[in-house]
Short mmCIF file of N, CA, C and O in Angstrom, two decimals:
data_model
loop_
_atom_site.label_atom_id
_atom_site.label_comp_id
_atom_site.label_asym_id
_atom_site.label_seq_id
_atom_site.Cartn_x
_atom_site.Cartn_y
_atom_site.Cartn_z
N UNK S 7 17.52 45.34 250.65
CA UNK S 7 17.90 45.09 252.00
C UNK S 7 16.65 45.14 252.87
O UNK S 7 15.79 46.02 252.82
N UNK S 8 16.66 44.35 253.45
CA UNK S 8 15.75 43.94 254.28
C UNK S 8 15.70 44.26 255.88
O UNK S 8 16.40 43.51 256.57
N UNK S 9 14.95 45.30 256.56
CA UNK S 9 15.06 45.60 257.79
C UNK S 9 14.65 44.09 258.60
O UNK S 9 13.88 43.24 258.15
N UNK S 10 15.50 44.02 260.07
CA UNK S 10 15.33 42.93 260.75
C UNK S 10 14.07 42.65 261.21
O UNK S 10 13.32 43.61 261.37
N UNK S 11 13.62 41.40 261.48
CA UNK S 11 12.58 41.30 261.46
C UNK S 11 11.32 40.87 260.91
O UNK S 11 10.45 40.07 261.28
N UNK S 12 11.48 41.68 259.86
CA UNK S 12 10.58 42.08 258.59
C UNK S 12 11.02 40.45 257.35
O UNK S 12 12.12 40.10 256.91
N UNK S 13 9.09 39.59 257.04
CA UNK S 13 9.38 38.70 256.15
C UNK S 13 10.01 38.97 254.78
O UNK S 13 9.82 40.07 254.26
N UNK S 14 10.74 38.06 254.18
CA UNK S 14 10.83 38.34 252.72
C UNK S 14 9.47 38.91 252.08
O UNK S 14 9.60 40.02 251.57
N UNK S 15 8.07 38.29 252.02
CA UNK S 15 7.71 38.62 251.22
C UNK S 15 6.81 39.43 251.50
O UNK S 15 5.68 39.09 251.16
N UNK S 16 6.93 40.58 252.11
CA UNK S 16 6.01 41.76 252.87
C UNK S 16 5.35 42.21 251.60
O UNK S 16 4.13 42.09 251.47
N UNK S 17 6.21 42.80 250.54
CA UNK S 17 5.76 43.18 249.37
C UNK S 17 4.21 42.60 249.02
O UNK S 17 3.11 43.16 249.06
N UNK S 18 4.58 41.36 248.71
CA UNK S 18 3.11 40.36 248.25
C UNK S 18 2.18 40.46 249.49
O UNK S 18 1.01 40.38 249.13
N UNK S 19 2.33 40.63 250.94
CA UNK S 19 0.80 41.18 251.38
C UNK S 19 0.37 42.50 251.08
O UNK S 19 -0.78 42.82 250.77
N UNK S 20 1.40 43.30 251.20
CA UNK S 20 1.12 44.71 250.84
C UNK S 20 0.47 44.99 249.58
O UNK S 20 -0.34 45.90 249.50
N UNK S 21 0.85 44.10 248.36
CA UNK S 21 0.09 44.43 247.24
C UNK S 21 -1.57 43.69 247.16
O UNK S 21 -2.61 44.21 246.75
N UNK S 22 -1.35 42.35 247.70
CA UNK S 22 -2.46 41.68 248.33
C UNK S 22 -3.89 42.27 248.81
O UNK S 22 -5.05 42.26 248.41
N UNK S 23 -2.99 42.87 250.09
CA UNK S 23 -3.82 43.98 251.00
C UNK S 23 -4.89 44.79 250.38
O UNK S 23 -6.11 44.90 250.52
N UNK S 24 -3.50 45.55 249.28
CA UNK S 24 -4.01 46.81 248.49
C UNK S 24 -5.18 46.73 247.84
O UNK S 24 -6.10 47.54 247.72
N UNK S 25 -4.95 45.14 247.23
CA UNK S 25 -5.91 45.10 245.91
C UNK S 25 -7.60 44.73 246.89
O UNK S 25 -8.63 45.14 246.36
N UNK S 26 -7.68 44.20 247.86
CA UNK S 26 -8.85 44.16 248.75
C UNK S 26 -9.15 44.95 248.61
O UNK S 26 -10.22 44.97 247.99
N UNK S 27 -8.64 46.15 248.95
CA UNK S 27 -9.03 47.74 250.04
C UNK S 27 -9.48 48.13 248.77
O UNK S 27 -10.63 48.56 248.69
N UNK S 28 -8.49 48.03 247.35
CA UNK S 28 -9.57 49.23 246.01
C UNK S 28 -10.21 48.58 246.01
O UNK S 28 -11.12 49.09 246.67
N UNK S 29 -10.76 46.87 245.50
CA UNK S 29 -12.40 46.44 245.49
C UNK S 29 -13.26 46.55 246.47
O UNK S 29 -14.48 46.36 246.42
N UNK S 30 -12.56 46.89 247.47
CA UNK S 30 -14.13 47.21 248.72
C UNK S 30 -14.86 48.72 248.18
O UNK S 30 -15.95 49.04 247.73
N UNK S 31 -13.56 49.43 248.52
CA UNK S 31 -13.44 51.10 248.13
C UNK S 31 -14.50 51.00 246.84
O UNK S 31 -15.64 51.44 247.05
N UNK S 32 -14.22 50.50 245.61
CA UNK S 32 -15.03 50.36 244.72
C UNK S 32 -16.63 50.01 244.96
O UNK S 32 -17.54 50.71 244.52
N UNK S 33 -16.77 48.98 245.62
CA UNK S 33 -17.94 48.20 245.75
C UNK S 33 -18.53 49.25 246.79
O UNK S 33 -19.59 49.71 246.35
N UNK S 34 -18.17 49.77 248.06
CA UNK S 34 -18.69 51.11 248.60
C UNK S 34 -18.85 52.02 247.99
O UNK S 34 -19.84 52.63 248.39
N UNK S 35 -18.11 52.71 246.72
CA UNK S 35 -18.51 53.80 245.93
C UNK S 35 -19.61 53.43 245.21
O UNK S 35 -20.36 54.33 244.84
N UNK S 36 -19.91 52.12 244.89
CA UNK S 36 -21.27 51.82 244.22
C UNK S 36 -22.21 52.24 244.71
O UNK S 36 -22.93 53.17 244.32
N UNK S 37 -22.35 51.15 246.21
CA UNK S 37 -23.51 51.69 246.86
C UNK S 37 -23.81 52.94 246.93
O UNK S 37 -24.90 53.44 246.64
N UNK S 38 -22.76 53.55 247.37
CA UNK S 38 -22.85 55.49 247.95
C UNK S 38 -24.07 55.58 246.63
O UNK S 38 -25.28 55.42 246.76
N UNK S 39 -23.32 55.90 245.36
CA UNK S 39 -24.37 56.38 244.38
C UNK S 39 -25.66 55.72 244.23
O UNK S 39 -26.71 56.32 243.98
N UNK S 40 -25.50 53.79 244.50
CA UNK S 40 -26.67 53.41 244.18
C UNK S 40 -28.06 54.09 245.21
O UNK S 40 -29.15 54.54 244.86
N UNK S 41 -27.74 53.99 245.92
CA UNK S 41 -28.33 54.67 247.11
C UNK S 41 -29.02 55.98 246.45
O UNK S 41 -30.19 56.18 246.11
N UNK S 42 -27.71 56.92 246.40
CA UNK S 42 -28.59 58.60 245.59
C UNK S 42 -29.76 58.11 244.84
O UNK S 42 -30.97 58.34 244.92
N UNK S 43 -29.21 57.54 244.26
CA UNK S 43 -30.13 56.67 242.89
C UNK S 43 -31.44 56.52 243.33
O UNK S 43 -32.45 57.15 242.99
N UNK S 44 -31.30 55.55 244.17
CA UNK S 44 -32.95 55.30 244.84
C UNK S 44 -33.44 56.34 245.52
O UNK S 44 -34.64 56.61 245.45
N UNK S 45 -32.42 57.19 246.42
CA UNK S 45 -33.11 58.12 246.87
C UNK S 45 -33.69 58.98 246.33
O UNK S 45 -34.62 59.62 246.80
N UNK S 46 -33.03 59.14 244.87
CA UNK S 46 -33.93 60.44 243.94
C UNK S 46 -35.07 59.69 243.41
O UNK S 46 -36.04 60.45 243.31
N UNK S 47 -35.36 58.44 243.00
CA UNK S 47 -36.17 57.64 242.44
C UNK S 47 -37.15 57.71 243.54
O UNK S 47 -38.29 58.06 243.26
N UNK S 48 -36.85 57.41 244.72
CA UNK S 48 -37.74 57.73 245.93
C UNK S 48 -38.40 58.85 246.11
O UNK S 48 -39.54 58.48 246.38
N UNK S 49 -38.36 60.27 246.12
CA UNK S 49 -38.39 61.39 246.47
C UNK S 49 -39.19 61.71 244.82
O UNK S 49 -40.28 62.26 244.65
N UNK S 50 -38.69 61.43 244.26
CA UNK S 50 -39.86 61.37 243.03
C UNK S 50 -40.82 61.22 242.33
O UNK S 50 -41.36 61.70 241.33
N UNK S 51 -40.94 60.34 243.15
CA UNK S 51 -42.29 59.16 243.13
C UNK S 51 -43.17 59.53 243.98
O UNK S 51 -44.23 59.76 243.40
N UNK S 52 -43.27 59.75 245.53
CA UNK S 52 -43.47 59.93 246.96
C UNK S 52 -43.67 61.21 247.02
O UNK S 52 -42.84 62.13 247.08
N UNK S 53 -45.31 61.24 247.00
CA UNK S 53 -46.27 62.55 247.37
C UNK S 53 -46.73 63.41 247.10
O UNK S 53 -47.79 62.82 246.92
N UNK S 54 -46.99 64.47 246.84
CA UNK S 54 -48.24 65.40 245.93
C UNK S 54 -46.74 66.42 245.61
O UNK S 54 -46.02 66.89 246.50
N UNK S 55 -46.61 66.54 244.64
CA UNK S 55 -45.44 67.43 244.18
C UNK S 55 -44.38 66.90 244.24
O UNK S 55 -43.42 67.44 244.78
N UNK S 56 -44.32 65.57 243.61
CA UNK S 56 -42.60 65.14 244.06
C UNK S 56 -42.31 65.18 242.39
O UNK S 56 -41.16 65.29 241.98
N UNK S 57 -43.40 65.07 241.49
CA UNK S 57 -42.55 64.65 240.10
C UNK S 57 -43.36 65.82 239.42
O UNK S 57 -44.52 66.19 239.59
N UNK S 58 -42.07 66.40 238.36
CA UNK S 58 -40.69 65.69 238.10
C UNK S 58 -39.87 66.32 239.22
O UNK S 58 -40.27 67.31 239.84
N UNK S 59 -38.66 65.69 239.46
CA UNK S 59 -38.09 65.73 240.48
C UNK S 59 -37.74 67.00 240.64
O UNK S 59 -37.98 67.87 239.81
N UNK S 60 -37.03 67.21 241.92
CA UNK S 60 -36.59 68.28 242.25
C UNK S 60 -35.14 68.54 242.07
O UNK S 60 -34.57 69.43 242.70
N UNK S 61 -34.50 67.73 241.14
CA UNK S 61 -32.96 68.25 240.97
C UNK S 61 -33.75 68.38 239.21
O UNK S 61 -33.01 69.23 238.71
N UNK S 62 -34.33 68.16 238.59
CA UNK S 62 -34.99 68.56 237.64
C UNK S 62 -35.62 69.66 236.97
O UNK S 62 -35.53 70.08 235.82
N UNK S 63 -36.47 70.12 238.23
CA UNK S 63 -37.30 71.04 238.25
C UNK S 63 -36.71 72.26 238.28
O UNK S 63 -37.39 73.18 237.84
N UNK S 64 -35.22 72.63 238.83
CA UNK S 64 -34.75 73.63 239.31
C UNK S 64 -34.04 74.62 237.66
O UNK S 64 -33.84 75.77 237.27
N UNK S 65 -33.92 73.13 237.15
CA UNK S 65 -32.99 73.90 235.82
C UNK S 65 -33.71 73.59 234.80
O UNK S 65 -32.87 72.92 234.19
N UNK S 66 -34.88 73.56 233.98
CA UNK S 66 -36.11 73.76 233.39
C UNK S 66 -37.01 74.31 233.35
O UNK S 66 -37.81 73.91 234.19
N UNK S 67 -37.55 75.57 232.38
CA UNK S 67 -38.91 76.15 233.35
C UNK S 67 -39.81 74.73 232.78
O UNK S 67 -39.41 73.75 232.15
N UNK S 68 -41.42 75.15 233.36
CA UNK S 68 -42.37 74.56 233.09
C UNK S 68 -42.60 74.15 231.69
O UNK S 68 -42.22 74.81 230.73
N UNK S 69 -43.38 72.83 231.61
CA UNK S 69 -43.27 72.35 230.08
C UNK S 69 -42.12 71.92 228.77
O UNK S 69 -42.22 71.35 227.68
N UNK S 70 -41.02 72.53 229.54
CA UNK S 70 -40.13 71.60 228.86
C UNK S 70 -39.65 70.54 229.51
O UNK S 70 -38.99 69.77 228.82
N UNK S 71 -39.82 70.21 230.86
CA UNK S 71 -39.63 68.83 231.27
C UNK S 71 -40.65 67.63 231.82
O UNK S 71 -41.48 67.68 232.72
N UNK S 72 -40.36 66.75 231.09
CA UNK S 72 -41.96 66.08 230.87
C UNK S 72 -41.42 64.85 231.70
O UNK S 72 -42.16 63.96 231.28
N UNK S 73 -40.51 64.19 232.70
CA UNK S 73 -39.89 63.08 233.26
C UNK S 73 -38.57 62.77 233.79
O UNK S 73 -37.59 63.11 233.12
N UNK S 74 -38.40 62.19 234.86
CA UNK S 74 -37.17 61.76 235.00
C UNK S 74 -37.21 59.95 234.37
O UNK S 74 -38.16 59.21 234.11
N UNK S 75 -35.42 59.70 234.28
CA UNK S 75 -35.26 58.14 234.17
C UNK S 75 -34.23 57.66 234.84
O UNK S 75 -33.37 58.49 235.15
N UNK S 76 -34.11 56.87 235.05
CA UNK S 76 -32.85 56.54 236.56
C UNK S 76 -32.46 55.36 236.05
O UNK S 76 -33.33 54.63 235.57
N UNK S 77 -30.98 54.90 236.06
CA UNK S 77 -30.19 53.73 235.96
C UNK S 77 -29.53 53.52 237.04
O UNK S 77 -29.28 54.39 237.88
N UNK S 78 -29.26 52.57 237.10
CA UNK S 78 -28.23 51.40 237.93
C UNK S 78 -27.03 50.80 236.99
O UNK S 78 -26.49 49.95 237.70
N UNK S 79 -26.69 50.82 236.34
CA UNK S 79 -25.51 50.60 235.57
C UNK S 79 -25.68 50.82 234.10
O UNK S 79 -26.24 50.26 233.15
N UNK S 80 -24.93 51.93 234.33
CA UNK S 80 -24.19 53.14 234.73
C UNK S 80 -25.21 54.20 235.72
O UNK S 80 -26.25 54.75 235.37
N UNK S 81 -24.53 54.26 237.02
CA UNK S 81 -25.32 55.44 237.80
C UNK S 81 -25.46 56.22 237.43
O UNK S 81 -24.48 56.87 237.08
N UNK S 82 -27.18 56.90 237.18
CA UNK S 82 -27.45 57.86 236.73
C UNK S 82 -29.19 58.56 237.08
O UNK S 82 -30.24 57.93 237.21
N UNK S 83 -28.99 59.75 237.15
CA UNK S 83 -30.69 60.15 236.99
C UNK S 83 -30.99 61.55 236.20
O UNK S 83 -30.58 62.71 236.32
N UNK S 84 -31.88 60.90 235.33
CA UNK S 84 -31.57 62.03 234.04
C UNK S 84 -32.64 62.65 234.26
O UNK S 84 -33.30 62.15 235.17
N UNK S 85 -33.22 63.84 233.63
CA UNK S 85 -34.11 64.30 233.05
C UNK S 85 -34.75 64.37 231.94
O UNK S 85 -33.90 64.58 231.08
N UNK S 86 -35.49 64.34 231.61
CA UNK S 86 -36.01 64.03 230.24
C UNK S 86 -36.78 65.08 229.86
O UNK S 86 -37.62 65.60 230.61
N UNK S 87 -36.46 65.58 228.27
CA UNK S 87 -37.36 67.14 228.14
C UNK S 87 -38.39 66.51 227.26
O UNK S 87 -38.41 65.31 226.97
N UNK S 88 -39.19 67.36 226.87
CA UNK S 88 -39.88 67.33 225.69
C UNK S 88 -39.54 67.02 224.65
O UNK S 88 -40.53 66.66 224.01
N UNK S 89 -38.34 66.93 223.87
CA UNK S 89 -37.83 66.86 222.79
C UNK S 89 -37.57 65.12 222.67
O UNK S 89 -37.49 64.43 221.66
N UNK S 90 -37.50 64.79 223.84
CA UNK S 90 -36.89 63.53 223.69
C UNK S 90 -35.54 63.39 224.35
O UNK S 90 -35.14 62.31 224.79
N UNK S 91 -34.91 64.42 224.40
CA UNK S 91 -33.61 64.58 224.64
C UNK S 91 -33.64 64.13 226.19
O UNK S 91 -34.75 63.92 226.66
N UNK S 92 -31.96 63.89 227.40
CA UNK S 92 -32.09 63.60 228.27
C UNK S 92 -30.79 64.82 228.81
O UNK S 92 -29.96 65.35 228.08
N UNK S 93 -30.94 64.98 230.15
CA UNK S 93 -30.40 65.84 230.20
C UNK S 93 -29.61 65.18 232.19
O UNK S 93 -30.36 65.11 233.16
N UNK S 94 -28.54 64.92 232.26
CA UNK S 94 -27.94 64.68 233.80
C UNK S 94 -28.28 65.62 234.71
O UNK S 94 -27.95 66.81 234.74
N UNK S 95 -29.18 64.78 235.68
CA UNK S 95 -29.24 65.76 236.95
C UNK S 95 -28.72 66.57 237.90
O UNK S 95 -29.17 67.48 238.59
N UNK S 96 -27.29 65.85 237.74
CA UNK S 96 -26.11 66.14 238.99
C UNK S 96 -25.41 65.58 238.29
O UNK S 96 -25.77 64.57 237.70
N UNK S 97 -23.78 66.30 238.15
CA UNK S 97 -22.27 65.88 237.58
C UNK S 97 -21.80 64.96 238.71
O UNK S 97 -20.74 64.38 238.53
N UNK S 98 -22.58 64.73 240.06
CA UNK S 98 -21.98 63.51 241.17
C UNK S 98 -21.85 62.29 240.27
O UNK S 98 -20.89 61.52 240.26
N UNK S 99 -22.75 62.24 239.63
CA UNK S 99 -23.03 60.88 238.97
C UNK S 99 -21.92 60.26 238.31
O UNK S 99 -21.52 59.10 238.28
N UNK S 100 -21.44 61.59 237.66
CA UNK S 100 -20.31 61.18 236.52
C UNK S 100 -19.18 60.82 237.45
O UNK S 100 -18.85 59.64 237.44
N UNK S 101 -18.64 61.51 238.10
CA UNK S 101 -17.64 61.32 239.22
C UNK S 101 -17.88 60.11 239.95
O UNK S 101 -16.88 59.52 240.37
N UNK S 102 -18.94 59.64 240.18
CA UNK S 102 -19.25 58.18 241.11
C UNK S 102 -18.77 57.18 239.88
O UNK S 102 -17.70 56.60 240.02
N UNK S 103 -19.32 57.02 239.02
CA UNK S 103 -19.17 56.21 237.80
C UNK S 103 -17.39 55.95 237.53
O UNK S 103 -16.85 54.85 237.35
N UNK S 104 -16.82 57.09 237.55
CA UNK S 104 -15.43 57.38 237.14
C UNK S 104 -14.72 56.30 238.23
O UNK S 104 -14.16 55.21 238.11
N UNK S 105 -15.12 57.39 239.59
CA UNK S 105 -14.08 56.41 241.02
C UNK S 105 -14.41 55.12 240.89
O UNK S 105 -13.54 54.36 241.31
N UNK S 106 -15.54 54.54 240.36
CA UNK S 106 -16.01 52.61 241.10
C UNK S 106 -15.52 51.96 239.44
O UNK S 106 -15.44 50.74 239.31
N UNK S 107 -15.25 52.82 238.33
CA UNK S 107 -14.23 52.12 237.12
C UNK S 107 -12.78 52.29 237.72
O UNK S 107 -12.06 51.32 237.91
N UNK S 108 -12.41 53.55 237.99
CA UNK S 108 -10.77 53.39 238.00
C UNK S 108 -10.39 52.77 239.53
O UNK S 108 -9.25 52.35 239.71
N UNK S 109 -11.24 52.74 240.45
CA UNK S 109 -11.07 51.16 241.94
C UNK S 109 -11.10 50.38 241.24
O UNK S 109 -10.01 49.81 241.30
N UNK S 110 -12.05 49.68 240.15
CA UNK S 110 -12.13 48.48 239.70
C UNK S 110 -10.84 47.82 239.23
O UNK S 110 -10.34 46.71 239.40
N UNK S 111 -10.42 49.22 238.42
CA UNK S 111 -9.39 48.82 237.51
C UNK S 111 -8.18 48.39 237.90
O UNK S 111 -7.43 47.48 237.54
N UNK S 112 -8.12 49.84 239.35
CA UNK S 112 -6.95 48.95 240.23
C UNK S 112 -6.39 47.86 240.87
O UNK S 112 -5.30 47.36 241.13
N UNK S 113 -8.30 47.62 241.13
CA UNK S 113 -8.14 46.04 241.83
C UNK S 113 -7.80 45.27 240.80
O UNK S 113 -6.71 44.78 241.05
N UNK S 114 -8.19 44.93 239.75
CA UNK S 114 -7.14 44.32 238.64
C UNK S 114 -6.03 44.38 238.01
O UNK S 114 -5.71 43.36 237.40
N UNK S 115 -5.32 45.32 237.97
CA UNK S 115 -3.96 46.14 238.09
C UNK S 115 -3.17 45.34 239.76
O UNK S 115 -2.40 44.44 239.44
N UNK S 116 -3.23 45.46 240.66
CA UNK S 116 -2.51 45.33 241.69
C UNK S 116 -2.81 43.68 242.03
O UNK S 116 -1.88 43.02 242.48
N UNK S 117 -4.37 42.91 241.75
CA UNK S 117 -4.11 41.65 241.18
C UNK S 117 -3.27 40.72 240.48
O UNK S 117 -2.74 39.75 241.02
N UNK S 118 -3.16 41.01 239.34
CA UNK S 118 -2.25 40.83 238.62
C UNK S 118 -0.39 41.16 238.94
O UNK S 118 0.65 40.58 238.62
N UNK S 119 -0.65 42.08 239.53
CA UNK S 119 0.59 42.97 240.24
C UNK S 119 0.81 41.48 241.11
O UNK S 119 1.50 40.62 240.56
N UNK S 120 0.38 41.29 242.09
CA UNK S 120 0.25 39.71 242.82
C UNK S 120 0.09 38.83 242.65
O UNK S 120 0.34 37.96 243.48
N UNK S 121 -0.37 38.61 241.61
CA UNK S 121 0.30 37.06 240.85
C UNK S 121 1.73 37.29 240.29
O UNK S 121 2.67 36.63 240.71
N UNK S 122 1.84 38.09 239.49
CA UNK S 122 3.60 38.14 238.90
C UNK S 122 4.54 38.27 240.11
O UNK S 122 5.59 37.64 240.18
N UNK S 123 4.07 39.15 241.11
CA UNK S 123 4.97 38.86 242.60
C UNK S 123 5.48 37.48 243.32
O UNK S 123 6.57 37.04 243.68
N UNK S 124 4.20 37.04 243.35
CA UNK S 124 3.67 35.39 244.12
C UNK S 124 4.48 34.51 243.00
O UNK S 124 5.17 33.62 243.49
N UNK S 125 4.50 34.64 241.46
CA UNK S 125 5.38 34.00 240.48
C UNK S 125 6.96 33.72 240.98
O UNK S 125 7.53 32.63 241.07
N UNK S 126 7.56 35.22 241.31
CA UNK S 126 8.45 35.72 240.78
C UNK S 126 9.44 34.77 242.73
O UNK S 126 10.46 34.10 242.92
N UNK S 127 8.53 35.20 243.47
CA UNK S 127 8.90 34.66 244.66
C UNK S 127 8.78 33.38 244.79
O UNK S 127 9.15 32.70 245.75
N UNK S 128 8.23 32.99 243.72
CA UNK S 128 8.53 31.38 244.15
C UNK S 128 9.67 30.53 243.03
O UNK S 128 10.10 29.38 242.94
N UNK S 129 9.83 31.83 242.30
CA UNK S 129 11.01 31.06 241.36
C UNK S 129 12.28 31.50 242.13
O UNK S 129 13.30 30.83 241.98
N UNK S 130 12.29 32.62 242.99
CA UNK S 130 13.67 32.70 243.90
C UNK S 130 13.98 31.58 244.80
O UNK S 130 14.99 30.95 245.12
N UNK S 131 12.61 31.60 245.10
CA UNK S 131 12.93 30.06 246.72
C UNK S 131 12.84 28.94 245.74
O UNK S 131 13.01 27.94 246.43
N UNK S 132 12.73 28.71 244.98
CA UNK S 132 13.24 27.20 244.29
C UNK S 132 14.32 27.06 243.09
O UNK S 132 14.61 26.10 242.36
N UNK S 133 14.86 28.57 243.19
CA UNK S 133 16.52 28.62 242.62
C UNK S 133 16.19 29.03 241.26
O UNK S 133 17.10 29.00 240.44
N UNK S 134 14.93 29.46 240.87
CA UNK S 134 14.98 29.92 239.32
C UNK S 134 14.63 31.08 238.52
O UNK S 134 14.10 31.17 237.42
N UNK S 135 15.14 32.12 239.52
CA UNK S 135 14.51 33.32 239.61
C UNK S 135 15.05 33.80 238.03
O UNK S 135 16.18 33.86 237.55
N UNK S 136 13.37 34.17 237.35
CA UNK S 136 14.48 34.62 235.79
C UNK S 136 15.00 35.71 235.55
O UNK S 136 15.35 36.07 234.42
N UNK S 137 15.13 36.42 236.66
CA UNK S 137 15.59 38.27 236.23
C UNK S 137 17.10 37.84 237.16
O UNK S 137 18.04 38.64 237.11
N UNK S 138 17.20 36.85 237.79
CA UNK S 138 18.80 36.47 238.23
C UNK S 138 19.47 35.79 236.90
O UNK S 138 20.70 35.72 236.82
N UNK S 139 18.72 35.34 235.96
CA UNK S 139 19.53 34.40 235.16
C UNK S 139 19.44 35.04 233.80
O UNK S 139 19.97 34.54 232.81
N UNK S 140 18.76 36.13 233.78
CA UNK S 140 18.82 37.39 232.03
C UNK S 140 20.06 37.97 232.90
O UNK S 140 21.08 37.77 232.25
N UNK S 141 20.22 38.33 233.60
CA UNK S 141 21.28 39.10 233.92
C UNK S 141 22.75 38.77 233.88
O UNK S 141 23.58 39.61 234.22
#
């Protein structure tokens, strides 16, 4: 039932809508981290005591950390010991990574969600709706 007023197919902007808002949401959670990213890559690089970094430096003594390494896909800025081994600077990272996959995912989820809607509404207005005719 349909309040007065209100189009048939409110549903399909609303899911429409939705699926915009998680790919922006997504594509802004990128930046947010890409940003950290450079900023630690920045601050690392930049001036008499910047390397190895300072989210680095804090949880290593001396000599076991010989570098940082920084990605862009997958956001990340590691540390690097002596051994070879790499070690995450900040658990933000993991959490940024997580939110801009499961936005992504939604925006394809609620996509799809709007095409089978946009389907389903146009087989009602041209008389061939198939969940009227299984029934």
């Amino acid at each position: 039932m349909a309040l007065p007023g209100r189009r048939p197919d409110w549903r399909l902007d609303l899911v429409r809508w939705s699926a915009w808002m998680a790919g922006w949401a997504a594509v802004m959670v990128y930046l947010l981290g890409a940003g950290a990213v450079g900023l630690s890559v920045h601050e690392s690089s930049s001036g008499a005591d910047s390397t190895p970094a300072d989210e680095c430096r804090d949880d290593f003594p001396p000599g076991v950390l010989v570098g940082q390494r920084a990605s862009y896909v997958p956001l990340r800025f590691d540390c690097v010991l002596a051994d070879g081994s790499t070690h995450p600077s900040s658990p933000a990272y993991f959490w940024l990574n997580a939110a801009v996959v499961g936005l992504a995912l939604a925006t394809v989820l609620l996509g799809v969600t709007a095409g089978a809607l946009s389907e389903r509404l146009r087989g009602t207005a041209a008389g061939t709706d198939p969940v009227s005719r299984a029934g």
